[in-house]
Short mmCIF file of C-alpha atoms in Angstrom, two decimals:
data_model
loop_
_atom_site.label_atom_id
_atom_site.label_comp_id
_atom_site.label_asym_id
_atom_site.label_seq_id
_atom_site.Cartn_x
_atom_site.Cartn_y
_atom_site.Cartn_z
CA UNK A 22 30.35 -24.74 -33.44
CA UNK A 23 29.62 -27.66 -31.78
CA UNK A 24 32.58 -27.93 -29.76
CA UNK A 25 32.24 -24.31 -28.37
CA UNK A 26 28.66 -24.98 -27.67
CA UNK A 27 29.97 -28.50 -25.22
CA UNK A 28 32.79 -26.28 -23.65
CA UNK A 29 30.21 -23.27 -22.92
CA UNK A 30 27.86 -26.10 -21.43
CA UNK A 31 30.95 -27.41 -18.98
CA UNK A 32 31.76 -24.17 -17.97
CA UNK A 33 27.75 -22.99 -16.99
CA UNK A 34 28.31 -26.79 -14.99
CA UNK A 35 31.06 -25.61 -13.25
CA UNK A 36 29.32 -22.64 -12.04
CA UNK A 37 26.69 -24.46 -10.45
CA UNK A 38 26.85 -25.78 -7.03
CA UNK A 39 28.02 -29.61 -6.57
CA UNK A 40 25.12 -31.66 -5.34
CA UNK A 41 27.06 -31.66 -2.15
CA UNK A 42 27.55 -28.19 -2.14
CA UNK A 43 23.96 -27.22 -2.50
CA UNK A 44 22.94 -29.55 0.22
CA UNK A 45 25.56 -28.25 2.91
CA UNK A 46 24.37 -24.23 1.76
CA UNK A 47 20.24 -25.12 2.17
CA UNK A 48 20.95 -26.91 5.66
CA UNK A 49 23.47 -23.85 7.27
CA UNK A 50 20.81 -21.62 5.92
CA UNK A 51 17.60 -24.08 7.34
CA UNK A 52 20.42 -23.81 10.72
CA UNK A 53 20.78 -19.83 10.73
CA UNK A 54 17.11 -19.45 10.14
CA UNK A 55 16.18 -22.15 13.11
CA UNK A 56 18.36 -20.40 15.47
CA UNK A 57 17.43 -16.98 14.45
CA UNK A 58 13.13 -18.08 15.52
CA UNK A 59 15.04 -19.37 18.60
CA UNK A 60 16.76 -15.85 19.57
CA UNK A 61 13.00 -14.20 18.64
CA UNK A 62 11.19 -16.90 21.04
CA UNK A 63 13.69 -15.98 24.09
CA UNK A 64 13.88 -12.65 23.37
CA UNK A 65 9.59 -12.63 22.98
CA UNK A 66 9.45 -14.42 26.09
CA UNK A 67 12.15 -12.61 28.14
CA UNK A 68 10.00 -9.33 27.52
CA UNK A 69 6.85 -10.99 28.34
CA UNK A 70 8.16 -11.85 31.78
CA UNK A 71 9.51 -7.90 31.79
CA UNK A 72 6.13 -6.69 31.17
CA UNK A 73 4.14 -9.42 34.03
CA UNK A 74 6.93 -8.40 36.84
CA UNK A 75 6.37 -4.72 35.99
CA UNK A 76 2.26 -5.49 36.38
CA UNK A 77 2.97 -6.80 39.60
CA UNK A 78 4.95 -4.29 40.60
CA UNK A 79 8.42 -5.80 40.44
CA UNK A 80 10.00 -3.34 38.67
CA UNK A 81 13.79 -4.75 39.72
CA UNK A 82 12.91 -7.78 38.35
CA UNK A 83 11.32 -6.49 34.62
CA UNK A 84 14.44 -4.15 34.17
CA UNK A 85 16.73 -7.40 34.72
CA UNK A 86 14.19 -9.21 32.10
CA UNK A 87 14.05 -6.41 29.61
CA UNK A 88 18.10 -6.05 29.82
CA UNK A 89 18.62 -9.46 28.76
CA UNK A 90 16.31 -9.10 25.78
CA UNK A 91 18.29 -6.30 24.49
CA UNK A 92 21.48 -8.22 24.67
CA UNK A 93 19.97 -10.66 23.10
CA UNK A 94 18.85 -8.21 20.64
CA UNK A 95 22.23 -6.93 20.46
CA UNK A 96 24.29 -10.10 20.12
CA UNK A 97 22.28 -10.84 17.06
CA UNK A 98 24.54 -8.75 14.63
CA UNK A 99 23.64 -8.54 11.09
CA UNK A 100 20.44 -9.72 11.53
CA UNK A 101 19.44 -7.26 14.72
CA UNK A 102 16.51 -5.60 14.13
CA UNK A 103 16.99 -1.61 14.61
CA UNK A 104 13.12 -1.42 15.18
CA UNK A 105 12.55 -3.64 17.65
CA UNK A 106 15.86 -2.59 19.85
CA UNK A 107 14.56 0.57 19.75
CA UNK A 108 10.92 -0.45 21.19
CA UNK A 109 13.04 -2.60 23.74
CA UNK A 110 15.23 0.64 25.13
CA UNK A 111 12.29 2.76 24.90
CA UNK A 112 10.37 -0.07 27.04
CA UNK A 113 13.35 -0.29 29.77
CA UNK A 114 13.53 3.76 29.51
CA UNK A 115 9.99 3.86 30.86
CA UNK A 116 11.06 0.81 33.47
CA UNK A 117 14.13 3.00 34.62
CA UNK A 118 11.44 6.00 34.95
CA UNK A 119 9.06 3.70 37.35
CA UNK A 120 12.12 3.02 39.65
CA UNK A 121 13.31 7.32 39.67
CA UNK A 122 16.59 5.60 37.49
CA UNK A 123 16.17 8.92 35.44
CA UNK A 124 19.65 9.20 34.16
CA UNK A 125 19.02 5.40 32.96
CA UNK A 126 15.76 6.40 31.68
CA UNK A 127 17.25 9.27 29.60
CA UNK A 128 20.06 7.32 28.00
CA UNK A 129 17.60 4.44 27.12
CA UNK A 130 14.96 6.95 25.27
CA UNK A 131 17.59 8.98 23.65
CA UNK A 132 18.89 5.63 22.03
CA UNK A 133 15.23 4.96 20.95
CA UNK A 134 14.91 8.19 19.87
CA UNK A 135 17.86 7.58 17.73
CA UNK A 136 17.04 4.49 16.29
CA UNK A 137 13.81 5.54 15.21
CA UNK A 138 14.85 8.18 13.50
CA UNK A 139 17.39 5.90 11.77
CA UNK A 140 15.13 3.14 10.35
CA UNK A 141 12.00 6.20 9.63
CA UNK A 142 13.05 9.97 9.95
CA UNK A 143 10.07 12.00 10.72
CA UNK A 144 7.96 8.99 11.47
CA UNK A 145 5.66 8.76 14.56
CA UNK A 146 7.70 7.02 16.63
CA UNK A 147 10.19 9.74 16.65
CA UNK A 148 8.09 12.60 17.69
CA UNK A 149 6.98 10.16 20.91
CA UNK A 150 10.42 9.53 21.75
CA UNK A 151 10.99 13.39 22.10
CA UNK A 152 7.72 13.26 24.26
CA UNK A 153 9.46 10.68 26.31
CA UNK A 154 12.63 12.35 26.68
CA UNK A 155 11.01 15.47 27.80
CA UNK A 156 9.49 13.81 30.66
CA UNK A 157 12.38 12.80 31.82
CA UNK A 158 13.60 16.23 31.31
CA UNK A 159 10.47 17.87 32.92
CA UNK A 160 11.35 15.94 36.48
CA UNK A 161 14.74 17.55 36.18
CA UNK A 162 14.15 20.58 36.21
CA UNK A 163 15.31 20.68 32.56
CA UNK A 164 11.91 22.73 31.82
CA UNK A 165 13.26 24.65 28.74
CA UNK A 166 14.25 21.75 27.13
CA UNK A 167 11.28 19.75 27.60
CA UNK A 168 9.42 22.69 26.39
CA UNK A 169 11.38 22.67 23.11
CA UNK A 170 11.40 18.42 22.95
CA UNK A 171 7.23 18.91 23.67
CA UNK A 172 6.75 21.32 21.21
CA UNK A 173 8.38 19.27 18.56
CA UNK A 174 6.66 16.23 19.43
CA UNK A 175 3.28 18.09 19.02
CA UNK A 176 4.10 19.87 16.42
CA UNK A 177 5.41 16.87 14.10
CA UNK A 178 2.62 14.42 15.82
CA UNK A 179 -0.35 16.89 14.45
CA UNK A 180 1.71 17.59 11.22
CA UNK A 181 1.79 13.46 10.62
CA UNK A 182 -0.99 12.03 12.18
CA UNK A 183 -3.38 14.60 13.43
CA UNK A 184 -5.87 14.68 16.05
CA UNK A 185 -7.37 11.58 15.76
CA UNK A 186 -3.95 9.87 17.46
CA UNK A 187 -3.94 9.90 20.71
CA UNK A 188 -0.27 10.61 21.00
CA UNK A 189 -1.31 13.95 19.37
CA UNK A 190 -3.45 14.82 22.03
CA UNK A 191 -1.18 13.80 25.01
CA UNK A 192 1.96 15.40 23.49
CA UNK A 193 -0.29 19.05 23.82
CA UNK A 194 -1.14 18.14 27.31
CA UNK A 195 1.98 17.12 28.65
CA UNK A 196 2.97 20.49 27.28
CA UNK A 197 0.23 22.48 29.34
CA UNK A 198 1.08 20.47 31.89
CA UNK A 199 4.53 21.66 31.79
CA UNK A 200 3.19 25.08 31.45
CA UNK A 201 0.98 24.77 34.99
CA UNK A 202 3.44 23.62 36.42
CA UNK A 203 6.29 26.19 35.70
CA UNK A 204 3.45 28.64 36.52
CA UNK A 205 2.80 30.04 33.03
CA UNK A 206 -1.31 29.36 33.15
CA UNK A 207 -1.87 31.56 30.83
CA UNK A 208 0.17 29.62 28.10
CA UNK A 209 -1.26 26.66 29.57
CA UNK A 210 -4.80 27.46 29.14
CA UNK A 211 -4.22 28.51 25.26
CA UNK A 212 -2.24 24.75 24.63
CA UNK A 213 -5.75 22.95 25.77
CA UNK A 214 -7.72 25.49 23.29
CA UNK A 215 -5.84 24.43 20.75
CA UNK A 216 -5.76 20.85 21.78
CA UNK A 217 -9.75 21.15 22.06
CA UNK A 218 -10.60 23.05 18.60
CA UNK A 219 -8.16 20.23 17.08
CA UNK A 220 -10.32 17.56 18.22
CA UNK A 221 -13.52 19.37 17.28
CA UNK A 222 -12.37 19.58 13.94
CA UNK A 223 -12.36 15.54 13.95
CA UNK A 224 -14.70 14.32 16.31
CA UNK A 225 -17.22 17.28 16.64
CA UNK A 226 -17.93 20.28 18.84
CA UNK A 227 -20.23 17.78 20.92
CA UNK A 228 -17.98 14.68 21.59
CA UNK A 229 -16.42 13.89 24.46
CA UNK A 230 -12.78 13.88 24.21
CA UNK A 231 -13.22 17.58 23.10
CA UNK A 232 -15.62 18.44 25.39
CA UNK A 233 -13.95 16.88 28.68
CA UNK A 234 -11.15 19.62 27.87
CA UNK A 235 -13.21 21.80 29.13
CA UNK A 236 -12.58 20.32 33.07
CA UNK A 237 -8.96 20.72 32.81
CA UNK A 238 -9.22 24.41 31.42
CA UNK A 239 -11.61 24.87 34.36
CA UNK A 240 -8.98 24.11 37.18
CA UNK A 241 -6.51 26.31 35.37
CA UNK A 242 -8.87 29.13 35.48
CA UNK A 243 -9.08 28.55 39.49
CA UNK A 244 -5.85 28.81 39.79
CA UNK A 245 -5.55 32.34 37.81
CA UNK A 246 -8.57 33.31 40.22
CA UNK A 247 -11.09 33.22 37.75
CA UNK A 248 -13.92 31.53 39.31
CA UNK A 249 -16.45 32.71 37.08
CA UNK A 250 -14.61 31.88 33.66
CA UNK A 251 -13.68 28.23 35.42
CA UNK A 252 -17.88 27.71 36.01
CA UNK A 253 -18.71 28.71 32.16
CA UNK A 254 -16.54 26.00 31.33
CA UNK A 255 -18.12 23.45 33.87
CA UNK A 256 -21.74 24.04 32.71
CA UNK A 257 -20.67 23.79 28.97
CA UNK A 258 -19.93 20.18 29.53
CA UNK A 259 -23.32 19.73 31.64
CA UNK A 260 -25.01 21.30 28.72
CA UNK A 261 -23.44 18.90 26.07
CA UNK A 262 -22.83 15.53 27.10
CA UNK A 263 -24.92 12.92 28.68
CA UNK A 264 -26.06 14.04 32.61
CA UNK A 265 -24.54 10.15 33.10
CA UNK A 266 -21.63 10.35 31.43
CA UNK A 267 -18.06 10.55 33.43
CA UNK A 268 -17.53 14.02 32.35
CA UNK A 269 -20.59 15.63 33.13
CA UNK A 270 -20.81 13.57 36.52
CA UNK A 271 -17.28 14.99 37.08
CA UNK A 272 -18.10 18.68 36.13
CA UNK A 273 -21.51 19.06 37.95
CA UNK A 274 -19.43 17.81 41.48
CA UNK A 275 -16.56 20.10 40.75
CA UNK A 276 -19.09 22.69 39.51
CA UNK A 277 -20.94 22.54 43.38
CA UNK A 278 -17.79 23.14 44.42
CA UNK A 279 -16.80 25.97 43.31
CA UNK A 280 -20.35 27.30 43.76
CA UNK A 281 -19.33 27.57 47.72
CA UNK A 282 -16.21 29.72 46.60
CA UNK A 283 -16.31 33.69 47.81
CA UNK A 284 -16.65 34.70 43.87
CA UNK A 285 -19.00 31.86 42.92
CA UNK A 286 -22.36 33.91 43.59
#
């Protein structure tokens, strides 16, 4: 018994790292680990610069920046974060946008898009990518395909987060701002109703981010000749917010305007 016990004792000793061994494995590891902070602090900095140069207006400059991030990014293997490559592409996509690179711009938020949808399916950062894409596609001329990428993105953004994210609200009016501008005002007067009852149900009937809707269903209604309905809409927001506030300052100068209009007596 005793003898088995010593040989099962050697053979759990053999198992074990030598001294030696253990040292060498804890100082490649301390090694991989130092030089991994090292790629994050160059590739932290390198997108700091990106996002100064594009401040200043240098957009050249930030997409050269941003690139050599992502490689770095890229060249880190194994240990590449999916996440953060796809916030870097998505970042250059919306550099390549600035400079009217739109086929650049494109290919960088479709990989986002991808990558987001690899690390979370269905998660918020998917739905913006398709926002994203379709403004790419909107300047195109690829209308019904941003229509289709916008109404996903609103769709899944409401469905997720609702109307208390922001990105909710400018995925509906990117969308009726696709609609004005492909001339369906109709369509693009019932996207800001909706986008406006969704925010009353959060922030109130009298707040306003739901209110200040109001203005951009006004110039809509001007457009579709309906000077009348457009003025409604102006005094609503004189009646509810503040007389100081932006949007009632706003509505009461648009509202004089259209006062001098043939239909606005």
């Amino acid at each position: 018994m005793l003898g088995r016990t010593i040989r099962v004792l050697s053979e759990v000793r053999r198992s074990l790292p030598s001294p030696n061994n253990t040292s060498t494995i804890i100082h490649r590891n301390n090694f991989s680990s130092k030089s991994r902070t090292q790629d994050e602090e160059a590739i932290s900095r390198l997108l700091t610069i990106a996002t100064a140069r594009q401040l200043k207006g240098d957009i050249s400059d930030a997409i050269s920046f941003a690139n050599q991030a992502l490689t770095k990014q890229r060249e880190q293997g194994d240990d590449c974060d999916s996440g953060a490559i796809a916030d870097t592409t998505t970042f250059l996509g919306k550099l390549f946008r600035l400079d009217g690179q739109y086929d650049n711009a494109e290919e960088s938020f479709r990989e986002g898009h991808s990558l987001y949808q690899s690390v979370n399916p269905g998660g918020r950062e998917e739905y913006i990518g398709l926002v994203h894409i379709a403004s790419i596609q909107s300047i195109t001329g690829e209308t019904s395909q941003a229509e289709e990428s916008l109404w996903a993105a609103a769709k899944g953004l409401e469905e997720l987060v609702g109307w208390s994210d922001g990105m909710t609200n400018h995925a509906y009016f990117e969308l009726s701002e696709l609609y004005k501008g492909m001339g369906r005002k109709e369509e693009a007067v019932r996207v800001l109703s909706k986008m406006k009852a969704g925010l009353v149900t959060v922030f109130g009937s009298d707040h306003a981010k739901a209110v200040q809707i109001n203005c951009e269903m006004a110039e809509i209604k001007v457009l579709l000749g309906d000077i009348k309905g457009a003025m409604e809409l102006l005094e609503e927001v004189g009646d509810i917010l503040p007389p100081n506030s932006p949007e009632a300052r706003r509505a009461f100068l648009r509202l004089e305007d259209l006062k001098e209009e043939p239909c606005g007596s």
